[in-house]
Amino acid sequence: MDLYEYQGKELFSRYGIAVSEGRLATSPEEARAAAEELGGPVVVKAQVLTGGRGKAGGIKLAEGPDEAQASARHILGLDIRGHVVRRLWIERASDIAREYYLSITFDRGEKKALLMFTTEGGIDIEEVAATKPEALVRLHVDPLEGFQPWQARRLVYGGAVDDAGEQKQIADIVGRLYQAFVDCDAMLCEINPLIVTPEGEVRALDSKFTVDDNALFRHADIAEMRDPESYPREERAAREKGVTYVKLDGEVGILGNGAGLVMSTLDVIALAGGRPANFCDLGGGGDAEGVVDALEVITADPQVKSILFNIFGGITRCDEVARGILTALDRMTIAHPIVVRLDGTNAEEGRRLLTEAAPPNLHVEPTMLDAARKAVELAR
Ligand code: GDP
Ligand code: MN
């Protein structure tokens, strides 16, 4: 789960990392009031779950309340790479002497947290990594040893920060960021830019904070930060019903049991010359309830032209799934053509049930490839 900048900054401050004082606003009037309260120049910042807001016009300096209100009016509703701005963060403007970069990510290859630091901050880190790799200092943290203070010093010296005050503050921030990363079960904690003010104070001017979805159950306070509006409508509906759903760009809606099977179904659809509209995993279930939920989610997507059920019966038997499908189709009307491929435990029984009782828009196919071809053909 990705957090908004202001939410990440709230977590930063809990761990003692310096950030600028600010207020959340959802209207130009609130932005004005926030600027009045903060006093002096402020920055009006679009809160969207994507980077590069500055370049997209989502970040504006404002001298005072009037300008803050005008900028807010301009930025609210702006579409930044598919993310519509609904929230603004208004914070006290900072004077910037230098912009650095600091991050912690989870390096799956090494199975360790990876610290990265460079004094070439502010801009895209990918660009620094590509054009000036020597400027990017990288260091892994062994999860059993934990973070050691010498590692922060190595980052700072490696990045050639020569001011002693800066070295001390940055090293301190690295330790605090690591603590936040581990405590919050984060996958990414990034500060870009980490600024140095003309007075020599080091502060986080931006935040990217991603928390492992699988750990949210033990972070109720962070789970509550989720903004349902930041997800597409069908994804929201799927989440509410507990269906695993991923939106894709094609025309065949896919429903399977088990992530592995669903993913190979995507490949077979491509092999048959079609494109999947989405990815829906029934998991272990195949009861009518689960099928209705999944069908509701799939058919809410206007791009779907045909639906492919790909079921491999194991513990969940094919006859159960077939009954689930039939009950679901009794309860709801589906205009789309539906293709079903059943294999595994009690597959024959399942196919017989379907062929005997199914409505005319339901087609039973014996193999995955036949089913995919049929679904692609019916989507044309
Ligand atoms: P991003 O573009 O989404 O990464 O948003 P950032 O929060 O990193 O802001 C982009 C850039 O805007 C920063 O690199 C700064 O150069 C500038 N900026 C943001 N806040 C301030 C501020 O308080 N004062 C000044 N002078 N510039 C700022
Ligand atoms: Mn940034």
Short mmCIF file of C-alpha atoms and ligand atoms in Angstrom, two decimals:
data_model
loop_
_atom_site.label_atom_id
_atom_site.label_comp_id
_atom_site.label_asym_id
_atom_site.label_seq_id
_atom_site.Cartn_x
_atom_site.Cartn_y
_atom_site.Cartn_z
CA MET A 1 0.00 0.00 0.00
CA ASP A 2 1.37 3.36 -1.06
CA LEU A 3 0.96 6.30 1.28
CA TYR A 4 0.46 9.91 0.32
CA GLU A 5 3.36 12.28 0.95
CA TYR A 6 1.66 13.82 3.97
CA GLN A 7 0.96 10.41 5.49
CA GLY A 8 4.55 9.32 5.00
CA LYS A 9 5.71 12.56 6.59
CA GLU A 10 3.44 11.90 9.56
CA LEU A 11 5.23 8.56 10.02
CA PHE A 12 8.60 10.28 9.54
CA SER A 13 7.83 12.71 12.35
CA ARG A 14 6.79 9.87 14.64
CA TYR A 15 10.35 8.60 14.20
CA GLY A 16 11.91 12.00 14.83
CA ILE A 17 12.77 12.85 11.22
CA ALA A 18 12.39 16.61 10.67
CA VAL A 19 9.66 17.69 8.21
CA SER A 20 8.00 21.05 7.51
CA GLU A 21 4.81 21.99 9.31
CA GLY A 22 1.75 21.67 7.11
CA ARG A 23 -2.00 21.17 6.76
CA LEU A 24 -4.24 19.02 4.58
CA ALA A 25 -6.72 20.81 2.30
CA THR A 26 -9.40 19.55 -0.08
CA SER A 27 -10.70 22.89 -1.38
CA PRO A 28 -9.21 26.27 -2.36
CA GLU A 29 -10.83 27.78 0.74
CA GLU A 30 -9.17 25.25 3.01
CA ALA A 31 -5.86 25.89 1.26
CA ARG A 32 -6.28 29.60 1.97
CA ALA A 33 -7.10 28.97 5.64
CA ALA A 34 -4.08 26.65 5.92
CA ALA A 35 -1.78 29.31 4.47
CA GLU A 36 -3.21 31.88 6.88
CA GLU A 37 -2.57 29.60 9.85
CA LEU A 38 0.95 28.71 8.74
CA GLY A 39 1.86 32.31 7.92
CA GLY A 40 4.44 33.40 5.33
CA PRO A 41 5.20 31.63 2.05
CA VAL A 42 3.86 28.10 1.61
CA VAL A 43 4.09 25.27 -0.93
CA VAL A 44 0.86 23.85 -2.34
CA LYS A 45 1.47 20.17 -3.10
CA ALA A 46 -0.79 17.75 -4.99
CA GLN A 47 -1.29 14.55 -3.03
CA VAL A 48 -1.36 11.72 -5.56
CA LEU A 49 0.14 8.24 -5.48
CA THR A 50 2.70 8.91 -8.21
CA GLY A 51 6.02 10.74 -8.41
CA GLY A 52 7.21 13.65 -10.55
CA ARG A 53 4.44 15.96 -9.36
CA GLY A 54 6.69 18.97 -9.61
CA LYS A 55 7.29 18.52 -13.35
CA ALA A 56 3.56 17.87 -13.91
CA GLY A 57 2.60 21.22 -12.36
CA GLY A 58 1.34 19.68 -9.13
CA ILE A 59 3.62 21.69 -6.84
CA LYS A 60 3.49 25.48 -6.54
CA LEU A 61 5.14 28.01 -4.28
CA ALA A 62 2.74 30.63 -2.90
CA GLU A 63 3.66 33.91 -1.21
CA GLY A 64 0.56 33.91 0.97
CA PRO A 65 -3.13 32.98 1.34
CA ASP A 66 -4.28 34.57 -1.97
CA GLU A 67 -1.72 32.75 -4.05
CA ALA A 68 -2.25 29.52 -2.10
CA GLN A 69 -5.96 29.66 -2.88
CA ALA A 70 -5.32 30.36 -6.57
CA SER A 71 -2.76 27.54 -6.85
CA ALA A 72 -5.12 25.17 -5.06
CA ARG A 73 -7.87 25.99 -7.53
CA HIS A 74 -5.46 25.20 -10.35
CA ILE A 75 -4.05 21.97 -8.90
CA LEU A 76 -7.24 20.36 -7.55
CA GLY A 77 -8.77 18.19 -10.26
CA LEU A 78 -5.51 18.08 -12.22
CA ASP A 79 -4.82 14.69 -13.79
CA ILE A 80 -1.26 13.59 -13.08
CA ARG A 81 -0.63 10.43 -15.13
CA GLY A 82 -4.12 9.08 -14.45
CA HIS A 83 -4.24 10.24 -10.82
CA VAL A 84 -6.78 12.99 -10.20
CA VAL A 85 -5.79 15.41 -7.45
CA ARG A 86 -8.37 15.47 -4.62
CA ARG A 87 -6.14 16.36 -1.68
CA LEU A 88 -3.53 19.04 -1.17
CA TRP A 89 -0.77 19.35 1.36
CA ILE A 90 0.01 22.93 2.25
CA GLU A 91 3.31 23.31 4.03
CA ARG A 92 5.58 26.10 5.17
CA ALA A 93 7.97 26.82 2.29
CA SER A 94 11.61 25.91 2.84
CA ASP A 95 14.72 27.68 1.67
CA ILE A 96 16.91 25.15 -0.02
CA ALA A 97 20.71 25.20 -0.19
CA ARG A 98 21.21 21.59 -1.31
CA GLU A 99 19.02 18.63 -2.32
CA TYR A 100 20.11 15.10 -1.38
CA TYR A 101 18.47 11.69 -1.78
CA LEU A 102 18.03 8.93 0.78
CA SER A 103 16.06 5.71 0.51
CA ILE A 104 15.58 2.24 1.92
CA THR A 105 14.07 -0.45 -0.26
CA PHE A 106 13.72 -4.16 0.10
CA ASP A 107 16.20 -5.92 -2.18
CA ARG A 108 14.51 -9.25 -2.91
CA GLY A 109 17.56 -10.68 -4.67
CA GLU A 110 19.80 -10.13 -1.65
CA LYS A 111 16.96 -10.69 0.84
CA LYS A 112 18.13 -7.57 2.65
CA ALA A 113 17.16 -3.96 3.09
CA LEU A 114 19.12 -1.69 0.76
CA LEU A 115 20.19 1.81 1.81
CA MET A 116 20.85 4.32 -0.97
CA PHE A 117 22.19 7.81 -0.64
CA THR A 118 23.40 10.51 -3.01
CA THR A 119 24.02 14.23 -2.84
CA GLU A 120 22.57 14.42 -6.38
CA GLY A 121 19.00 14.60 -5.08
CA GLY A 122 15.88 16.37 -6.24
CA ILE A 123 15.85 14.86 -9.73
CA ASP A 124 14.94 11.37 -10.91
CA ILE A 125 17.08 8.88 -9.11
CA GLU A 126 16.93 6.58 -12.14
CA GLU A 127 18.79 9.27 -14.06
CA VAL A 128 21.53 9.49 -11.45
CA ALA A 129 21.82 5.70 -11.40
CA ALA A 130 22.11 5.64 -15.21
CA THR A 131 24.40 8.59 -15.86
CA LYS A 132 26.44 8.89 -12.65
CA PRO A 133 26.32 5.52 -10.90
CA GLU A 134 29.41 6.33 -8.84
CA ALA A 135 27.48 9.13 -7.13
CA LEU A 136 24.93 6.67 -5.74
CA VAL A 137 26.12 4.95 -2.56
CA ARG A 138 24.48 1.57 -1.92
CA LEU A 139 24.71 -0.49 1.22
CA HIS A 140 22.79 -3.57 2.41
CA VAL A 141 21.66 -4.12 5.98
CA ASP A 142 21.85 -7.68 7.27
CA PRO A 143 18.47 -8.40 8.88
CA LEU A 144 20.04 -10.45 11.67
CA GLU A 145 22.69 -7.90 12.58
CA GLY A 146 20.29 -5.01 12.09
CA PHE A 147 21.32 -1.50 11.23
CA GLN A 148 24.73 -0.41 12.55
CA PRO A 149 25.69 3.27 13.00
CA TRP A 150 28.89 2.78 10.95
CA GLN A 151 26.67 2.08 7.93
CA ALA A 152 25.18 5.56 8.10
CA ARG A 153 28.68 7.02 8.33
CA ARG A 154 29.77 5.01 5.30
CA LEU A 155 26.82 6.37 3.30
CA VAL A 156 27.58 9.94 4.26
CA TYR A 157 31.34 9.70 3.60
CA GLY A 158 30.73 7.69 0.44
CA GLY A 159 28.47 10.49 -0.77
CA ALA A 160 31.24 12.99 0.04
CA VAL A 161 29.21 15.15 2.42
CA ASP A 162 31.97 17.24 3.96
CA ASP A 163 30.11 19.41 6.45
CA ALA A 164 30.32 17.86 9.94
CA GLY A 165 26.88 19.19 10.99
CA GLU A 166 25.27 17.69 7.89
CA GLN A 167 27.09 14.39 8.37
CA LYS A 168 25.77 14.08 11.89
CA GLN A 169 22.17 14.98 11.01
CA ILE A 170 22.04 12.71 7.96
CA ALA A 171 23.54 9.78 9.86
CA ASP A 172 20.91 10.30 12.53
CA ILE A 173 18.12 10.38 9.92
CA VAL A 174 19.37 7.16 8.31
CA GLY A 175 19.04 5.34 11.65
CA ARG A 176 15.57 6.73 12.23
CA LEU A 177 14.44 5.91 8.69
CA TYR A 178 15.67 2.34 9.10
CA GLN A 179 13.70 2.04 12.35
CA ALA A 180 10.57 3.34 10.57
CA PHE A 181 11.17 0.93 7.67
CA VAL A 182 11.40 -2.11 9.94
CA ASP A 183 8.69 -1.13 12.46
CA CYS A 184 6.13 -0.31 9.76
CA ASP A 185 6.93 -3.36 7.58
CA ALA A 186 7.73 -0.98 4.75
CA MET A 187 8.84 -2.01 1.26
CA LEU A 188 10.08 1.49 0.44
CA CYS A 189 10.95 4.61 2.41
CA GLU A 190 12.30 7.36 0.17
CA ILE A 191 13.21 10.98 0.86
CA ASN A 192 13.81 12.96 -2.34
CA PRO A 193 14.81 15.64 -1.77
CA LEU A 194 16.39 15.46 1.64
CA ILE A 195 17.24 19.14 1.87
CA VAL A 196 19.85 21.20 3.61
CA THR A 197 18.60 24.69 4.45
CA PRO A 198 20.89 27.75 4.23
CA GLU A 199 21.11 27.51 8.04
CA GLY A 200 22.45 23.95 7.71
CA GLU A 201 19.35 22.13 8.91
CA VAL A 202 18.60 18.78 7.21
CA ARG A 203 14.93 18.00 6.58
CA ALA A 204 12.69 15.65 4.56
CA LEU A 205 10.93 17.69 1.88
CA ASP A 206 9.15 14.77 0.24
CA SER A 207 8.22 11.23 1.19
CA LYS A 208 7.47 7.99 -0.62
CA PHE A 209 6.34 5.33 1.80
CA THR A 210 5.09 1.87 0.77
CA VAL A 211 3.92 -0.64 3.35
CA ASP A 212 3.71 -4.38 2.71
CA ASP A 213 0.00 -5.19 2.22
CA ASN A 214 0.50 -8.53 3.93
CA ALA A 215 1.58 -6.81 7.13
CA LEU A 216 -1.25 -4.29 7.34
CA PHE A 217 -3.14 -6.51 9.77
CA ARG A 218 -0.65 -5.52 12.44
CA HIS A 219 -0.67 -1.81 11.60
CA ALA A 220 -4.28 -0.74 12.08
CA ASP A 221 -3.25 2.93 12.16
CA ILE A 222 -1.53 2.68 8.76
CA ALA A 223 -4.27 0.49 7.22
CA GLU A 224 -6.69 3.28 8.10
CA MET A 225 -4.70 5.69 5.93
CA ARG A 226 -5.89 3.89 2.79
CA ASP A 227 -7.86 6.15 0.48
CA PRO A 228 -10.49 4.02 -1.26
CA GLU A 229 -10.95 6.71 -3.91
CA SER A 230 -7.39 6.21 -5.13
CA TYR A 231 -8.38 2.81 -6.62
CA PRO A 232 -10.47 2.17 -9.75
CA ARG A 233 -14.14 1.40 -9.04
CA GLU A 234 -13.96 -2.34 -9.83
CA GLU A 235 -10.84 -2.77 -7.72
CA ARG A 236 -12.63 -1.16 -4.82
CA ALA A 237 -15.65 -3.45 -5.26
CA ALA A 238 -13.31 -6.46 -5.46
CA ARG A 239 -11.51 -5.47 -2.28
CA GLU A 240 -14.82 -5.11 -0.44
CA LYS A 241 -15.91 -8.57 -1.57
CA GLY A 242 -12.54 -10.12 -0.83
CA VAL A 243 -11.92 -11.09 -4.48
CA THR A 244 -8.38 -10.86 -5.83
CA TYR A 245 -8.69 -8.67 -8.91
CA VAL A 246 -6.26 -6.95 -11.23
CA LYS A 247 -7.46 -4.67 -14.04
CA LEU A 248 -5.80 -5.19 -17.43
CA ASP A 249 -6.43 -3.62 -20.80
CA GLY A 250 -7.97 -6.28 -23.07
CA GLU A 251 -11.44 -7.71 -23.64
CA VAL A 252 -11.53 -11.22 -22.11
CA GLY A 253 -12.51 -11.34 -18.43
CA ILE A 254 -10.61 -14.12 -16.67
CA LEU A 255 -11.67 -16.11 -13.68
CA GLY A 256 -9.65 -18.96 -12.28
CA ASN A 257 -8.86 -20.71 -9.03
CA GLY A 258 -5.32 -20.12 -7.91
CA ALA A 259 -2.89 -17.39 -8.97
CA GLY A 260 -0.64 -19.76 -10.94
CA LEU A 261 -3.50 -21.06 -13.05
CA VAL A 262 -4.87 -17.57 -13.62
CA MET A 263 -1.48 -16.33 -14.77
CA SER A 264 -1.04 -19.17 -17.23
CA THR A 265 -4.55 -18.40 -18.49
CA LEU A 266 -3.35 -14.89 -19.34
CA ASP A 267 -0.61 -16.46 -21.43
CA VAL A 268 -2.98 -18.82 -23.20
CA ILE A 269 -5.33 -15.94 -24.04
CA ALA A 270 -2.38 -14.14 -25.59
CA LEU A 271 -1.43 -17.32 -27.47
CA ALA A 272 -4.98 -17.47 -28.86
CA GLY A 273 -4.56 -13.93 -30.14
CA GLY A 274 -6.64 -12.14 -27.51
CA ARG A 275 -6.00 -9.81 -24.63
CA PRO A 276 -7.15 -10.28 -21.03
CA ALA A 277 -9.40 -7.56 -19.58
CA ASN A 278 -8.63 -8.50 -16.03
CA PHE A 279 -7.42 -11.16 -13.69
CA CYS A 280 -9.73 -12.60 -11.05
CA ASP A 281 -8.70 -15.30 -8.62
CA LEU A 282 -11.39 -17.32 -6.84
CA GLY A 283 -8.70 -18.84 -4.65
CA GLY A 284 -9.79 -22.09 -3.04
CA GLY A 285 -13.46 -21.18 -3.24
CA GLY A 286 -15.85 -21.99 -6.04
CA ASP A 287 -19.13 -21.75 -4.20
CA ALA A 288 -22.04 -19.74 -5.62
CA GLU A 289 -21.28 -16.83 -3.31
CA GLY A 290 -17.70 -16.53 -4.54
CA VAL A 291 -18.69 -16.91 -8.19
CA VAL A 292 -21.43 -14.25 -7.92
CA ASP A 293 -18.98 -11.83 -6.28
CA ALA A 294 -16.33 -12.43 -8.93
CA LEU A 295 -18.82 -12.16 -11.81
CA GLU A 296 -20.16 -8.90 -10.42
CA VAL A 297 -16.66 -7.49 -10.29
CA ILE A 298 -15.73 -8.72 -13.78
CA THR A 299 -18.90 -7.52 -15.51
CA ALA A 300 -18.58 -4.07 -13.91
CA ASP A 301 -15.67 -3.54 -16.31
CA PRO A 302 -17.14 -2.16 -19.56
CA GLN A 303 -14.14 -3.46 -21.55
CA VAL A 304 -15.13 -7.09 -20.94
CA LYS A 305 -16.64 -8.76 -24.03
CA SER A 306 -16.42 -12.42 -23.01
CA ILE A 307 -15.65 -14.33 -19.83
CA LEU A 308 -13.39 -17.33 -19.42
CA PHE A 309 -13.65 -19.60 -16.38
CA ASN A 310 -10.57 -21.73 -16.01
CA ILE A 311 -10.95 -24.15 -13.13
CA PHE A 312 -8.69 -26.93 -12.02
CA GLY A 313 -10.49 -29.05 -9.47
CA GLY A 314 -8.39 -30.18 -6.55
CA ILE A 315 -9.79 -29.96 -3.05
CA THR A 316 -12.50 -27.80 -4.58
CA ARG A 317 -14.23 -30.27 -6.88
CA CYS A 318 -15.36 -29.34 -10.39
CA ASP A 319 -18.96 -30.42 -9.73
CA GLU A 320 -19.09 -27.96 -6.81
CA VAL A 321 -17.77 -25.18 -9.01
CA ALA A 322 -20.26 -26.11 -11.77
CA ARG A 323 -23.11 -25.90 -9.24
CA GLY A 324 -21.68 -22.59 -8.05
CA ILE A 325 -21.69 -21.24 -11.60
CA LEU A 326 -25.26 -22.43 -12.25
CA THR A 327 -26.57 -20.98 -8.99
CA ALA A 328 -24.77 -17.72 -9.73
CA LEU A 329 -26.32 -17.54 -13.21
CA ASP A 330 -29.75 -18.20 -11.67
CA ARG A 331 -29.27 -15.25 -9.36
CA MET A 332 -27.88 -12.79 -11.85
CA THR A 333 -28.31 -12.17 -15.56
CA ILE A 334 -25.12 -12.11 -17.56
CA ALA A 335 -25.35 -11.03 -21.17
CA HIS A 336 -21.69 -11.80 -21.96
CA PRO A 337 -20.71 -15.10 -23.55
CA ILE A 338 -19.12 -17.35 -20.94
CA VAL A 339 -16.65 -20.13 -21.69
CA VAL A 340 -15.90 -22.73 -19.03
CA ARG A 341 -13.01 -25.13 -18.92
CA LEU A 342 -13.11 -27.64 -16.07
CA ASP A 343 -10.41 -30.15 -15.35
CA GLY A 344 -9.26 -32.19 -12.36
CA THR A 345 -11.37 -33.74 -9.62
CA ASN A 346 -14.89 -34.61 -10.83
CA ALA A 347 -14.39 -32.69 -14.09
CA GLU A 348 -16.69 -34.95 -16.10
CA GLU A 349 -19.49 -34.62 -13.58
CA GLY A 350 -19.01 -30.84 -13.59
CA ARG A 351 -19.09 -30.62 -17.40
CA ARG A 352 -22.21 -32.80 -17.52
CA LEU A 353 -24.02 -30.56 -15.02
CA LEU A 354 -23.16 -27.50 -17.05
CA THR A 355 -24.06 -28.94 -20.45
CA GLU A 356 -27.42 -30.12 -19.14
CA ALA A 357 -28.49 -26.99 -17.33
CA ALA A 358 -26.52 -24.11 -18.77
CA PRO A 359 -28.06 -21.13 -20.53
CA PRO A 360 -27.24 -20.72 -24.27
CA ASN A 361 -24.51 -18.13 -23.65
CA LEU A 362 -22.43 -20.66 -21.69
CA HIS A 363 -19.98 -22.84 -23.60
CA VAL A 364 -18.10 -25.78 -22.13
CA GLU A 365 -14.69 -26.58 -23.61
CA PRO A 366 -12.52 -29.58 -22.76
CA THR A 367 -9.04 -27.98 -22.81
CA MET A 368 -7.49 -24.70 -21.75
CA LEU A 369 -6.39 -23.84 -25.31
CA ASP A 370 -9.82 -24.61 -26.83
CA ALA A 371 -11.48 -22.55 -24.13
CA ALA A 372 -9.11 -19.64 -24.68
CA ARG A 373 -9.67 -19.74 -28.47
CA LYS A 374 -13.43 -19.79 -27.97
CA ALA A 375 -13.35 -16.90 -25.46
CA VAL A 376 -11.17 -14.82 -27.79
CA GLU A 377 -13.42 -15.58 -30.75
CA LEU A 378 -16.53 -14.59 -28.78
CA ALA A 379 -14.90 -11.35 -27.68
CA ARG A 380 -14.51 -10.19 -31.27
P1 GDP B 1 7.92 15.37 -6.70
O1 GDP B 1 8.13 16.20 -7.90
O2 GDP B 1 6.64 14.60 -6.78
O3 GDP B 1 9.07 14.50 -6.36
O4 GDP B 1 7.68 16.40 -5.46
P2 GDP B 1 8.71 17.03 -4.39
O5 GDP B 1 8.00 17.16 -3.11
O6 GDP B 1 9.99 16.29 -4.36
O7 GDP B 1 8.95 18.50 -4.96
C1 GDP B 1 9.57 18.72 -6.20
C2 GDP B 1 10.51 19.88 -6.13
O8 GDP B 1 9.81 21.04 -5.75
C3 GDP B 1 11.59 19.71 -5.07
O9 GDP B 1 12.68 18.96 -5.56
C4 GDP B 1 11.96 21.15 -4.80
O10 GDP B 1 12.91 21.58 -5.73
C5 GDP B 1 10.64 21.90 -5.02
N1 GDP B 1 10.07 22.23 -3.70
C6 GDP B 1 9.22 21.48 -2.98
N2 GDP B 1 8.98 22.07 -1.78
C7 GDP B 1 9.71 23.21 -1.76
C8 GDP B 1 9.91 24.25 -0.80
O11 GDP B 1 9.37 24.24 0.33
N3 GDP B 1 10.73 25.27 -1.16
C9 GDP B 1 11.35 25.32 -2.37
N4 GDP B 1 12.16 26.32 -2.63
N5 GDP B 1 11.20 24.35 -3.30
C10 GDP B 1 10.39 23.32 -3.01
MN MN B 2 10.29 14.18 -4.76
#
